[in-house]
CSV table of C-alpha atoms in Angstrom, one decimal:
chain,number,residue,atom,x,y,z
Y,1,MET,CA,1.2,5.1,-12.6
Y,2,ARG,CA,2.9,7.7,-10.5
Y,3,SER,CA,6.1,7.4,-12.5
Y,4,LEU,CA,4.1,8.0,-15.7
Y,5,LYS,CA,2.7,11.2,-14.3
Y,6,ARG,CA,6.1,12.3,-13.1
Y,7,ALA,CA,7.5,11.7,-16.6
Y,8,GLN,CA,4.7,13.7,-18.1
Y,9,VAL,CA,5.4,16.6,-15.7
Y,10,LEU,CA,9.1,16.6,-16.6
Y,11,LEU,CA,8.3,16.5,-20.3
Y,12,ALA,CA,5.9,19.4,-20.0
Y,13,LEU,CA,8.3,21.4,-17.9
Y,14,HIS,CA,11.1,20.7,-20.4
Y,15,GLN,CA,8.8,22.0,-23.2
Y,16,GLY,CA,8.5,25.3,-21.3
Y,17,HIS,CA,4.9,25.0,-20.1
Y,18,PRO,CA,4.1,27.0,-16.9
Y,19,ALA,CA,3.8,24.9,-13.7
Y,20,ALA,CA,0.1,25.7,-13.2
Y,21,GLN,CA,-0.7,24.5,-16.7
Y,22,VAL,CA,1.4,21.4,-16.3
Y,23,ALA,CA,-0.5,20.5,-13.0
Y,24,ALA,CA,-3.9,20.9,-14.7
Y,25,GLN,CA,-2.8,19.1,-17.8
Y,26,VAL,CA,-1.3,16.1,-16.0
Y,27,GLY,CA,-3.8,16.0,-13.2
Y,28,VAL,CA,-1.5,16.5,-10.3
Y,29,SER,CA,-1.1,19.3,-7.7
Y,30,LEU,CA,1.1,22.3,-8.2
Y,31,ALA,CA,3.2,21.1,-5.3
Y,32,THR,CA,3.9,17.8,-7.2
Y,33,VAL,CA,5.0,19.7,-10.2
Y,34,TYR,CA,7.5,21.8,-8.2
Y,35,ASN,CA,8.7,18.7,-6.2
Y,36,VAL,CA,9.3,16.6,-9.3
Y,37,GLY,CA,11.1,19.5,-11.1
Y,38,ASN,CA,13.2,20.3,-8.0
Y,39,ARG,CA,14.2,16.6,-7.6
Y,40,TYR,CA,15.4,16.5,-11.2
Y,41,ARG,CA,17.3,19.7,-11.0
Y,42,GLN,CA,19.0,18.8,-7.7
Y,43,SER,CA,20.2,15.3,-8.8
Y,44,GLY,CA,20.4,15.7,-12.5
Y,45,GLN,CA,19.2,12.0,-12.7
Y,46,LEU,CA,16.0,11.2,-14.4
Y,47,SER,CA,15.6,8.1,-12.2
Y,48,ASP,CA,15.7,10.1,-9.0
Y,49,ALA,CA,12.8,12.3,-10.3
Y,50,LEU,CA,10.7,9.4,-11.5
Y,51,GLN,CA,11.0,6.8,-8.7
Y,52,GLU,CA,9.6,7.0,-5.2
Y,53,LYS,CA,11.9,7.0,-2.3
Y,54,PRO,CA,11.5,4.1,0.2
Y,55,ARG,CA,8.8,4.8,2.7
Y,56,PRO,CA,9.4,4.3,6.4
Y,57,GLY,CA,7.5,1.8,8.4
Y,58,GLN,CA,7.6,-1.8,9.5
Y,59,PRO,CA,7.3,-4.3,6.7
Y,60,SER,CA,4.2,-6.5,6.6
Y,61,LYS,CA,4.3,-9.6,8.8
Y,62,PHE,CA,2.2,-11.4,6.1
Y,63,ASN,CA,3.8,-13.2,3.2
Y,64,GLN,CA,1.7,-14.9,0.5
Y,65,ALA,CA,1.5,-18.2,2.4
Y,66,THR,CA,0.4,-16.6,5.6
Y,67,GLN,CA,-2.1,-14.4,3.8
Y,68,ALA,CA,-3.6,-17.5,2.1
Y,69,GLN,CA,-3.8,-19.3,5.4
Y,70,LEU,CA,-5.5,-16.3,7.0
Y,71,THR,CA,-8.1,-16.2,4.2
Y,72,THR,CA,-8.7,-20.0,4.5
Y,73,LEU,CA,-9.1,-19.7,8.3
Y,74,ALA,CA,-11.5,-16.8,8.0
Y,75,CYS,CA,-13.6,-18.7,5.6
Y,76,SER,CA,-13.7,-21.8,7.7
Y,77,GLN,CA,-16.1,-22.8,10.4
Y,78,ALA,CA,-15.9,-20.6,13.5
Y,79,PRO,CA,-14.4,-22.2,16.7
Y,80,PRO,CA,-16.8,-24.0,19.1
Y,81,GLY,CA,-18.8,-21.5,21.2
Y,82,HIS,CA,-18.6,-18.8,18.6
Y,83,SER,CA,-21.1,-18.1,15.8
Y,84,ARG,CA,-18.4,-16.5,13.6
Y,85,TRP,CA,-14.7,-15.5,13.4
Y,86,THR,CA,-13.8,-12.2,14.9
Y,87,LEU,CA,-10.6,-10.3,14.1
Y,88,ARG,CA,-9.3,-11.0,17.7
Y,89,LEU,CA,-10.1,-14.8,17.3
Y,90,LEU,CA,-8.3,-14.9,14.0
Y,91,ALA,CA,-5.2,-13.1,15.4
Y,92,ASP,CA,-5.1,-15.4,18.4
Y,93,LYS,CA,-5.4,-18.5,16.1
Y,94,LEU,CA,-2.6,-17.3,13.8
Y,95,VAL,CA,-0.3,-17.1,16.9
Y,96,GLU,CA,-1.6,-20.4,18.3
Y,97,LEU,CA,-0.8,-22.1,15.0
Y,98,ARG,CA,2.6,-20.5,15.1
Y,99,LEU,CA,2.1,-18.8,11.7
Y,100,LEU,CA,3.1,-15.5,13.3
Y,101,ASP,CA,4.9,-14.7,16.6
Y,102,ALA,CA,2.5,-11.9,17.4
Y,103,ILE,CA,-0.2,-9.9,15.5
Y,104,SER,CA,-2.8,-7.4,16.3
Y,105,HIS,CA,-6.5,-7.7,15.4
Y,106,GLN,CA,-6.1,-4.5,13.5
Y,107,ALA,CA,-3.4,-5.9,11.3
Y,108,VAL,CA,-5.6,-9.0,10.6
Y,109,GLY,CA,-8.4,-6.7,9.6
Y,110,GLU,CA,-6.1,-4.8,7.2
Y,111,GLN,CA,-5.0,-8.0,5.6
Y,112,LEU,CA,-8.5,-9.3,5.1
Y,113,LYS,CA,-9.6,-5.9,3.7
Y,114,LYS,CA,-6.8,-6.1,1.1
Y,115,THR,CA,-8.1,-9.4,-0.1
Y,116,CYS,CA,-11.8,-8.4,0.2
Y,117,SER,CA,-12.3,-11.2,2.7
Y,118,ASN,CA,-14.9,-10.8,5.4
Y,119,PRO,CA,-15.0,-13.4,8.2
Y,120,SER,CA,-18.6,-12.5,9.0
Y,121,GLU,CA,-20.0,-13.4,5.6
């Protein structure tokens, strides 16, 4: 979707429309219009202006299989002595089952949120 908007920005700029009009027409900020135009002018390559640069940060520890196992675990019966799964219990269980070397309860919560899974339901 972002690539489409960037392409629309470049097309409108190429047609000679002012940056403010392009921003309003495409539905992006004025800064985006300038950034996309500048990236194209600097590199001369359309692909450089349309594609996102890789973002920094640690890659996810969850692959599809681990994600599926987390969801299955969260939907299963809570461990003895607990009425429901908590994020900390899930994180501890993933490590105990050797699905992951280490994981925080926050990361578990983020993964469950991505799949709309709620262990308390």
